[in-house]
Short mmCIF file of C-alpha atoms in Angstrom, two decimals:
data_model
loop_
_atom_site.label_atom_id
_atom_site.label_comp_id
_atom_site.label_asym_id
_atom_site.label_seq_id
_atom_site.Cartn_x
_atom_site.Cartn_y
_atom_site.Cartn_z
CA MET K 1 86.35 80.91 104.99
CA THR K 2 86.35 84.20 103.08
CA ARG K 3 83.54 84.46 100.53
CA HIS K 4 84.22 85.71 97.03
CA LEU K 5 83.39 89.40 96.70
CA ARG K 6 82.80 91.89 93.90
CA ILE K 7 85.52 94.46 94.55
CA ALA K 8 86.26 97.79 92.86
CA GLN K 9 89.82 99.13 93.04
CA VAL K 10 90.01 102.83 92.19
CA ALA K 11 93.38 104.14 91.03
CA PRO K 12 94.40 107.73 90.26
CA PRO K 13 94.44 108.70 86.56
CA MET K 14 98.07 109.81 86.75
CA GLU K 15 99.92 106.55 85.98
CA PRO K 16 98.92 103.27 84.30
CA VAL K 17 98.34 100.20 86.47
CA PRO K 18 100.86 98.68 86.79
CA PRO K 19 103.25 101.51 85.88
CA PRO K 20 106.22 100.78 83.62
CA GLY K 21 108.41 103.11 85.69
CA TYR K 22 107.51 105.50 88.48
CA GLY K 23 104.23 104.99 90.35
CA GLY K 24 104.24 103.67 93.90
CA THR K 25 100.49 103.77 94.47
CA GLU K 26 99.85 102.06 91.15
CA ARG K 27 102.33 99.26 91.94
CA VAL K 28 100.53 98.60 95.21
CA VAL K 29 97.14 98.56 93.46
CA ALA K 30 98.44 96.17 90.80
CA SER K 31 99.83 93.80 93.45
CA LEU K 32 96.56 93.90 95.39
CA VAL K 33 94.48 93.19 92.26
CA ASP K 34 96.70 90.25 91.30
CA GLU K 35 96.34 88.70 94.75
CA LEU K 36 92.58 89.27 94.98
CA LEU K 37 92.01 87.68 91.57
CA ALA K 38 94.16 84.70 92.53
CA ARG K 39 91.89 84.21 95.55
CA GLY K 40 88.76 84.07 93.40
CA HIS K 41 87.37 87.57 93.88
CA ASP K 42 85.72 89.46 91.01
CA VAL K 43 87.87 92.59 90.70
CA THR K 44 87.22 95.70 88.60
CA THR K 45 89.91 98.38 88.40
CA PHE K 46 89.13 101.99 87.54
CA ALA K 47 92.30 103.31 85.89
CA SER K 48 93.73 104.78 82.69
CA ALA K 49 92.94 102.94 79.46
CA ASP K 50 96.62 102.14 78.88
CA SER K 51 96.69 100.05 82.08
CA THR K 52 97.44 96.34 81.70
CA VAL K 53 96.05 95.21 85.05
CA PRO K 54 94.24 91.85 84.86
CA GLY K 55 90.55 91.43 85.62
CA ASN K 56 87.96 94.00 84.56
CA LEU K 57 89.16 97.49 83.59
CA VAL K 58 86.99 100.60 83.49
CA PRO K 59 88.99 103.33 81.70
CA THR K 60 88.90 106.72 83.38
CA VAL K 61 91.19 108.54 80.93
CA ALA K 62 92.53 107.56 77.51
CA ARG K 63 96.16 107.70 78.61
CA ALA K 64 97.70 108.12 82.04
CA LEU K 65 98.20 111.84 82.57
CA ARG K 66 101.78 112.22 83.79
CA PRO K 67 103.56 110.02 81.20
CA ASP K 68 101.47 111.73 78.53
CA GLY K 69 102.96 115.09 79.51
CA PHE K 70 99.88 116.57 81.17
CA ARG K 71 100.86 119.50 83.41
CA GLY K 72 97.55 121.15 84.15
CA ASP K 73 95.05 120.80 86.95
CA SER K 74 94.29 117.09 87.26
CA SER K 75 91.39 117.47 89.69
CA PRO K 76 88.67 117.31 86.97
CA TRP K 77 90.00 113.89 85.98
CA PHE K 78 89.74 112.76 89.59
CA TYR K 79 86.14 114.02 89.71
CA ALA K 80 85.38 112.14 86.50
CA THR K 81 86.84 109.00 88.08
CA ILE K 82 84.63 109.44 91.14
CA ARG K 83 81.56 109.85 88.96
CA ALA K 84 82.40 106.71 86.96
CA VAL K 85 82.68 104.71 90.19
CA LEU K 86 79.46 106.07 91.68
CA GLU K 87 77.52 105.29 88.50
CA ARG K 88 78.50 101.62 88.92
CA ALA K 89 78.72 101.48 92.71
CA THR K 90 75.87 99.03 93.28
CA ASP K 91 77.65 96.51 91.02
CA PHE K 92 80.12 95.94 93.86
CA ASP K 93 80.12 94.57 97.39
CA VAL K 94 82.96 96.88 98.41
CA ILE K 95 84.90 99.79 96.87
CA HIS K 96 88.54 100.51 97.66
CA SER K 97 89.74 103.98 96.70
CA HIS K 98 93.34 105.15 96.29
CA LEU K 99 92.44 108.67 95.12
CA GLU K 100 93.99 110.44 98.11
CA TRP K 101 91.76 113.41 99.00
CA GLY K 102 89.31 112.56 96.24
CA SER K 103 88.51 109.47 98.28
CA ALA K 104 86.65 111.66 100.77
CA VAL K 105 84.04 112.64 98.19
CA LEU K 106 83.68 109.07 96.99
CA ALA K 107 83.35 107.58 100.48
CA LEU K 108 80.67 110.06 101.56
CA GLN K 109 78.57 109.46 98.44
CA SER K 110 79.01 105.72 98.01
CA PRO K 111 75.98 103.50 98.74
CA VAL K 112 78.24 100.50 99.51
CA PRO K 113 81.11 100.05 101.98
CA THR K 114 84.08 102.07 100.76
CA PHE K 115 87.66 102.02 102.00
CA SER K 116 90.09 104.87 101.43
CA THR K 117 93.81 104.15 101.62
CA PHE K 118 95.95 107.27 101.84
CA HIS K 119 99.39 106.85 100.27
CA GLY K 120 100.66 110.39 100.89
CA ARG K 121 101.34 112.68 103.82
CA LEU K 122 98.50 113.68 106.12
CA ASP K 123 100.20 116.38 108.21
CA LEU K 124 98.43 119.18 106.39
CA PRO K 125 96.51 122.07 107.99
CA TRP K 126 93.15 121.15 106.50
CA ALA K 127 93.46 117.36 106.77
CA ALA K 128 91.75 116.91 110.14
CA THR K 129 88.61 118.69 108.98
CA LEU K 130 88.36 116.59 105.85
CA LEU K 131 89.08 113.27 107.56
CA GLU K 132 86.62 113.79 110.40
CA GLY K 133 83.76 111.32 110.20
CA LEU K 134 84.88 109.63 106.99
CA PRO K 135 84.09 105.91 106.84
CA GLY K 136 86.65 103.22 106.05
CA LEU K 137 89.89 105.15 106.47
CA VAL K 138 93.01 103.00 106.13
CA ALA K 139 96.52 104.16 107.03
CA ILE K 140 99.64 102.53 105.57
CA SER K 141 101.68 102.87 108.77
CA ASN K 142 101.21 103.56 112.45
CA SER K 143 103.19 106.76 111.99
CA GLN K 144 100.76 107.99 109.35
CA ALA K 145 97.75 107.10 111.50
CA ALA K 146 99.28 108.82 114.54
CA THR K 147 99.25 112.10 112.64
CA HIS K 148 95.52 112.18 113.38
CA PRO K 149 94.95 110.22 116.61
CA ASN K 150 91.31 111.33 116.90
CA VAL K 151 90.37 109.90 113.51
CA ARG K 152 88.51 106.59 113.61
CA TRP K 153 90.81 104.43 111.50
CA ALA K 154 89.31 101.25 110.07
CA GLY K 155 92.79 99.73 110.09
CA VAL K 156 96.50 100.09 109.50
CA VAL K 157 97.70 97.96 106.59
CA TYR K 158 101.32 98.04 105.50
CA ASN K 159 101.94 98.19 101.77
CA GLY K 160 103.04 94.99 100.10
CA LEU K 161 104.51 94.08 96.72
CA GLU K 162 105.24 91.03 94.63
CA PHE K 163 108.99 90.56 94.94
CA ALA K 164 109.49 87.57 92.63
CA ARG K 165 111.38 89.66 90.04
CA ALA K 166 113.72 91.33 92.51
CA PRO K 167 117.28 90.18 91.73
CA LEU K 168 118.99 87.91 94.21
CA PRO K 169 121.89 89.44 96.13
CA GLY K 170 124.98 89.00 94.00
CA HIS K 171 127.92 91.06 92.74
CA ARG K 172 128.07 94.50 94.33
CA ASN K 173 129.82 97.66 93.30
CA ASP K 174 130.88 100.56 95.52
CA GLU K 175 128.20 102.95 94.27
CA LEU K 176 125.34 104.59 96.12
CA VAL K 177 121.85 105.01 94.69
CA PHE K 178 118.98 107.43 95.24
CA VAL K 179 115.43 106.52 94.16
CA GLY K 180 112.49 108.91 94.38
CA ARG K 181 111.20 112.34 93.51
CA VAL K 182 113.57 115.22 92.94
CA ALA K 183 112.13 117.45 95.65
CA PRO K 184 113.67 119.29 98.61
CA GLU K 185 111.88 117.13 101.19
CA LYS K 186 113.32 113.97 99.61
CA GLY K 187 116.88 115.09 100.32
CA ILE K 188 118.46 114.76 96.88
CA LEU K 189 121.05 117.46 97.65
CA ASP K 190 121.98 115.68 100.88
CA ALA K 191 122.39 112.44 98.93
CA ILE K 192 124.81 114.21 96.59
CA GLU K 193 126.74 115.53 99.59
CA VAL K 194 126.96 112.05 101.17
CA ALA K 195 128.43 110.75 97.91
CA ARG K 196 130.94 113.62 97.81
CA LEU K 197 132.03 113.07 101.42
CA THR K 198 132.56 109.34 100.87
CA GLY K 199 134.15 109.62 97.42
CA ARG K 200 131.59 107.26 95.91
CA THR K 201 129.55 107.49 92.73
CA LEU K 202 125.86 108.29 93.21
CA LYS K 203 123.28 107.08 90.71
CA VAL K 204 120.00 108.99 90.73
CA ILE K 205 116.81 107.23 89.59
CA ALA K 206 114.05 109.82 89.67
CA LYS K 207 110.77 110.56 87.98
CA ARG K 208 110.50 113.60 85.76
CA PRO K 209 108.26 116.19 87.45
CA VAL K 210 105.10 117.72 86.04
CA VAL K 211 103.88 119.70 89.06
CA SER K 212 104.99 123.32 88.66
CA HIS K 213 106.92 123.69 91.94
CA GLU K 214 108.71 120.37 91.37
CA VAL K 215 109.58 121.37 87.80
CA GLU K 216 111.02 124.63 89.14
CA TYR K 217 113.10 122.79 91.75
CA PHE K 218 114.32 120.29 89.17
CA GLU K 219 115.41 122.95 86.70
CA GLU K 220 116.71 125.64 89.06
CA VAL K 221 118.21 123.56 91.88
CA PHE K 222 118.83 119.95 90.88
CA LEU K 223 120.26 120.44 87.39
CA PRO K 224 122.80 123.08 88.55
CA ALA K 225 123.78 120.81 91.48
CA LEU K 226 124.21 117.95 89.03
CA GLU K 227 126.49 120.06 86.85
CA THR K 228 128.54 121.19 89.86
CA ALA K 229 128.90 117.61 91.11
CA GLY K 230 130.46 116.46 87.87
CA SER K 231 131.10 112.84 87.05
CA PHE K 232 130.52 111.34 90.51
CA VAL K 233 126.73 111.84 90.17
CA GLU K 234 124.92 110.10 87.32
CA ASP K 235 121.29 110.99 86.54
CA LEU K 236 119.62 107.89 85.10
CA GLY K 237 116.15 109.42 84.89
CA GLU K 238 113.16 107.09 85.08
CA LEU K 239 113.79 103.39 84.64
CA THR K 240 111.52 100.40 84.26
CA GLY K 241 111.02 98.26 87.34
CA GLN K 242 113.49 95.61 86.22
CA GLU K 243 116.10 98.19 85.23
CA ARG K 244 115.69 99.97 88.57
CA ASP K 245 116.02 96.71 90.50
CA ARG K 246 119.22 95.82 88.63
CA VAL K 247 120.83 99.16 89.50
CA VAL K 248 119.62 99.11 93.11
CA GLY K 249 120.54 95.45 93.55
CA ALA K 250 124.12 96.07 92.41
CA SER K 251 124.61 99.13 94.65
CA HIS K 252 126.51 99.29 97.92
CA ALA K 253 123.61 101.08 99.62
CA MET K 254 120.53 103.17 98.92
CA LEU K 255 120.30 106.67 100.39
CA MET K 256 117.06 108.11 101.82
CA PRO K 257 118.17 111.33 103.51
CA GLY K 258 114.78 113.02 103.20
CA THR K 259 113.32 114.97 106.10
CA TRP K 260 109.62 114.64 105.36
CA PRO K 261 107.41 112.24 107.39
CA GLU K 262 107.48 109.23 105.07
CA PRO K 263 103.95 107.73 105.15
CA PHE K 264 105.47 104.32 104.37
CA GLY K 265 108.63 104.00 102.29
CA LEU K 266 107.97 101.81 99.27
CA ALA K 267 111.44 102.44 97.85
CA VAL K 268 112.88 101.02 101.07
CA ILE K 269 111.17 97.65 100.83
CA GLU K 270 112.06 97.43 97.13
CA ALA K 271 115.73 98.02 97.93
CA LEU K 272 115.68 95.53 100.81
CA ALA K 273 114.06 92.94 98.54
CA CYS K 274 117.19 93.24 96.38
CA GLY K 275 119.31 92.72 99.49
CA THR K 276 120.54 96.31 99.35
CA PRO K 277 120.92 98.07 102.73
CA VAL K 278 119.36 101.50 103.24
CA LEU K 279 120.82 104.57 104.94
CA ALA K 280 118.11 106.98 106.02
CA ARG K 281 117.01 109.60 108.47
CA ARG K 282 114.72 108.41 111.25
CA VAL K 283 111.51 110.00 109.94
CA GLY K 284 107.89 108.98 109.54
CA ALA K 285 107.23 105.27 109.09
CA LEU K 286 110.81 104.29 108.27
CA PRO K 287 111.52 102.93 111.79
CA GLU K 288 108.56 100.57 111.29
CA ILE K 289 110.22 99.12 108.18
CA LEU K 290 113.97 99.50 108.51
CA ARG K 291 115.63 97.56 111.34
CA ASP K 292 118.53 99.71 112.48
CA GLY K 293 121.79 97.79 112.32
CA ILE K 294 120.17 94.90 110.41
CA ASP K 295 118.64 96.31 107.22
CA GLY K 296 120.78 99.44 107.23
CA TYR K 297 121.29 102.39 109.53
CA PHE K 298 119.64 105.62 110.59
CA GLY K 299 121.76 108.76 110.55
CA ASP K 300 121.06 112.12 112.13
CA ASP K 301 122.59 114.31 109.44
CA VAL K 302 124.70 114.19 106.28
CA GLU K 303 127.97 113.66 108.14
CA HIS K 304 126.49 110.82 110.19
CA LEU K 305 125.09 109.11 107.08
CA ALA K 306 128.45 109.44 105.36
CA PHE K 307 130.15 107.88 108.39
CA LEU K 308 127.78 104.89 108.21
CA VAL K 309 128.35 104.14 104.52
CA ASP K 310 131.26 101.76 105.12
CA ARG K 311 129.41 99.90 107.86
CA VAL K 312 126.71 98.49 105.59
CA GLY K 313 129.30 96.22 104.02
CA ASP K 314 129.10 93.99 107.10
CA LEU K 315 125.31 93.44 106.89
CA ASP K 316 123.78 90.11 105.80
CA ARG K 317 122.15 90.89 102.45
CA ASP K 318 120.49 87.49 102.08
CA ALA K 319 118.86 87.87 105.49
CA ILE K 320 117.73 91.40 104.59
CA ARG K 321 115.97 90.10 101.49
CA THR K 322 114.37 87.13 103.25
CA SER K 323 112.95 89.26 106.06
CA VAL K 324 111.42 92.00 103.93
CA ILE K 325 109.74 89.49 101.62
CA GLU K 326 108.14 87.85 104.64
CA ARG K 327 107.10 91.13 106.28
CA PHE K 328 105.89 93.11 103.28
CA SER K 329 104.63 90.66 100.67
CA ALA K 330 101.58 91.34 98.53
CA GLY K 331 99.99 88.26 100.07
CA ARG K 332 100.30 89.59 103.61
CA MET K 333 98.85 92.96 102.58
CA THR K 334 95.93 91.23 100.86
CA ASP K 335 95.24 89.09 103.94
CA ALA K 336 94.64 92.28 105.91
CA TYR K 337 92.46 93.94 103.28
CA GLU K 338 90.37 90.79 102.88
CA VAL K 339 89.56 90.93 106.59
CA LEU K 340 88.47 94.56 106.31
CA TYR K 341 86.39 93.93 103.19
CA GLN K 342 84.60 90.94 104.72
CA ARG K 343 83.83 92.69 108.00
CA ALA K 344 82.42 95.70 106.18
CA VAL K 345 80.24 93.66 103.84
CA ASP K 346 78.94 91.51 106.70
CA ALA K 347 78.21 94.61 108.77
CA ALA K 348 76.36 96.34 105.92
CA GLU K 349 74.23 93.26 105.28
CA ALA K 350 73.46 92.86 108.97
CA ALA K 351 72.50 96.53 109.21
CA ALA K 352 70.18 96.21 106.24
CA GLY K 353 68.46 93.31 108.03
CA GLY K 354 68.08 95.24 111.26
CA ALA K 355 70.43 93.01 113.26
CA ARG K 356 72.21 94.45 116.30
CA ARG K 357 75.72 93.49 117.34
CA ALA K 358 78.73 94.74 119.29
CA ALA K 359 80.66 97.00 116.97
CA VAL K 360 83.44 99.47 116.53
CA ALA K 361 82.15 102.51 114.64
CA VAL K 362 84.34 103.64 111.76
CA GLY K 363 82.33 106.57 110.51
CA PRO K 364 79.05 107.31 108.76
CA GLY K 365 77.65 104.58 106.57
CA TRP K 366 78.40 101.30 108.33
CA GLU K 367 80.18 99.64 111.25
CA ILE K 368 82.88 97.01 111.56
CA PRO K 369 82.24 94.31 114.21
CA THR K 370 84.86 94.10 116.94
CA ALA K 371 87.62 91.64 115.96
CA PRO K 372 91.29 90.79 116.61
CA PRO K 373 94.14 92.76 115.00
CA LEU K 374 94.62 92.38 111.28
CA PRO K 375 96.84 89.51 110.12
CA GLY K 376 100.32 90.36 108.98
CA LEU K 377 100.82 93.25 111.38
CA ASP K 378 102.36 93.60 114.83
CA ASP K 379 100.00 92.05 117.36
CA ASP K 380 100.91 94.58 120.04
CA VAL K 381 99.72 97.51 117.93
CA PRO K 382 95.96 98.16 117.89
CA GLN K 383 94.93 98.05 114.25
CA ILE K 384 91.16 98.56 114.45
CA GLY K 385 89.80 101.75 115.93
CA GLY K 386 92.27 102.88 118.59
CA SER K 387 92.36 105.32 121.45
CA GLY K 388 90.89 108.73 121.01
CA GLY K 389 88.25 107.71 118.47
CA ARG K 390 84.66 108.83 118.94
CA SER K 391 82.25 106.13 120.07
CA THR K 392 78.99 107.68 118.89
CA ARG K 393 76.93 105.16 116.96
CA ILE K 394 76.00 106.45 113.52
CA GLU K 395 73.10 105.01 111.59
CA PRO K 396 74.08 103.13 108.44
CA ILE K 397 73.31 104.49 105.01
CA PRO K 398 70.84 102.10 103.33
CA ARG K 399 71.88 100.46 100.08
CA ARG K 400 70.19 101.74 96.95
CA GLY K 401 67.90 99.48 95.06
#
């Protein structure tokens, strides 16, 4: 039986938790907090003061930065978040950070077991150096973890969401929909071209950028393309979660023609939860989520995706919804994180008492005892440790106080 733990969830200061509109990381954090509280854990969330997440809230900024129009360097706010967590670290049994690269600083300084879930891409030239030796690293897909096979991953845990509000499959129109950032790697121009080739309307649901290079792309590339496209492309801007689900749920298919290595694909599981098939390129983690010919189709290029548009009409939308809710629920995600939390806390307590045990090292600070794969994931995929990891035993960092 899992004991009740004191858990800190650390969210970025960019969006409130949960977010009213855009904010994939924050939606995952909110779902995880809800589930942990329902299971009796004492949960504290470090997030913007305008967050409405239940449990204990430690404000890290007065208002979430992006919706408030902040366009400067956000790194000082991340550092302030890290400091706020470290000042209270010994109040918790385990800390779970979602600060992306800021998690590295937090994990190395934390006196208690700390997990770092990375929600973005890791195929960056300096990533290997920064990830080396970090404790408690969690990937959100096997594809993401495979980017750095020599890193000692604590586990691979697929994202999960609460799908209760997703509309049931019902009346459909002939329109296509695109959900995501307006950025070249997300394939917005290819989505427009697929709509043109098929003679269908495309509705675009996209966050408004604040990062300089994304603002430039939005203003100098997307807006002119939108004007050229004319009436068959409709820019809806950012929508609330319920508004987005209504549009996606009524659409013929969702397009994901991006070429970047998707670390997970949260928009995919949200569309599938509405019973809406997805047409995508076979990149990153998408083959782990999207069942080709069942949940949608993979296409090699724009022409191939356009060819497949008519085929999605034959897919079973009720079965699509049922499967994704079972595979990617918030409950299943929380099952996996609970296992990681408990192993880490038990290992830290055993280390403090001088006990020795068989273990799988996960980096400096503490060790996770050898155990079966995490629940809710494919049993044939190694989820703890993995090949290529270093086996050197590293002494645990003693708890303060």
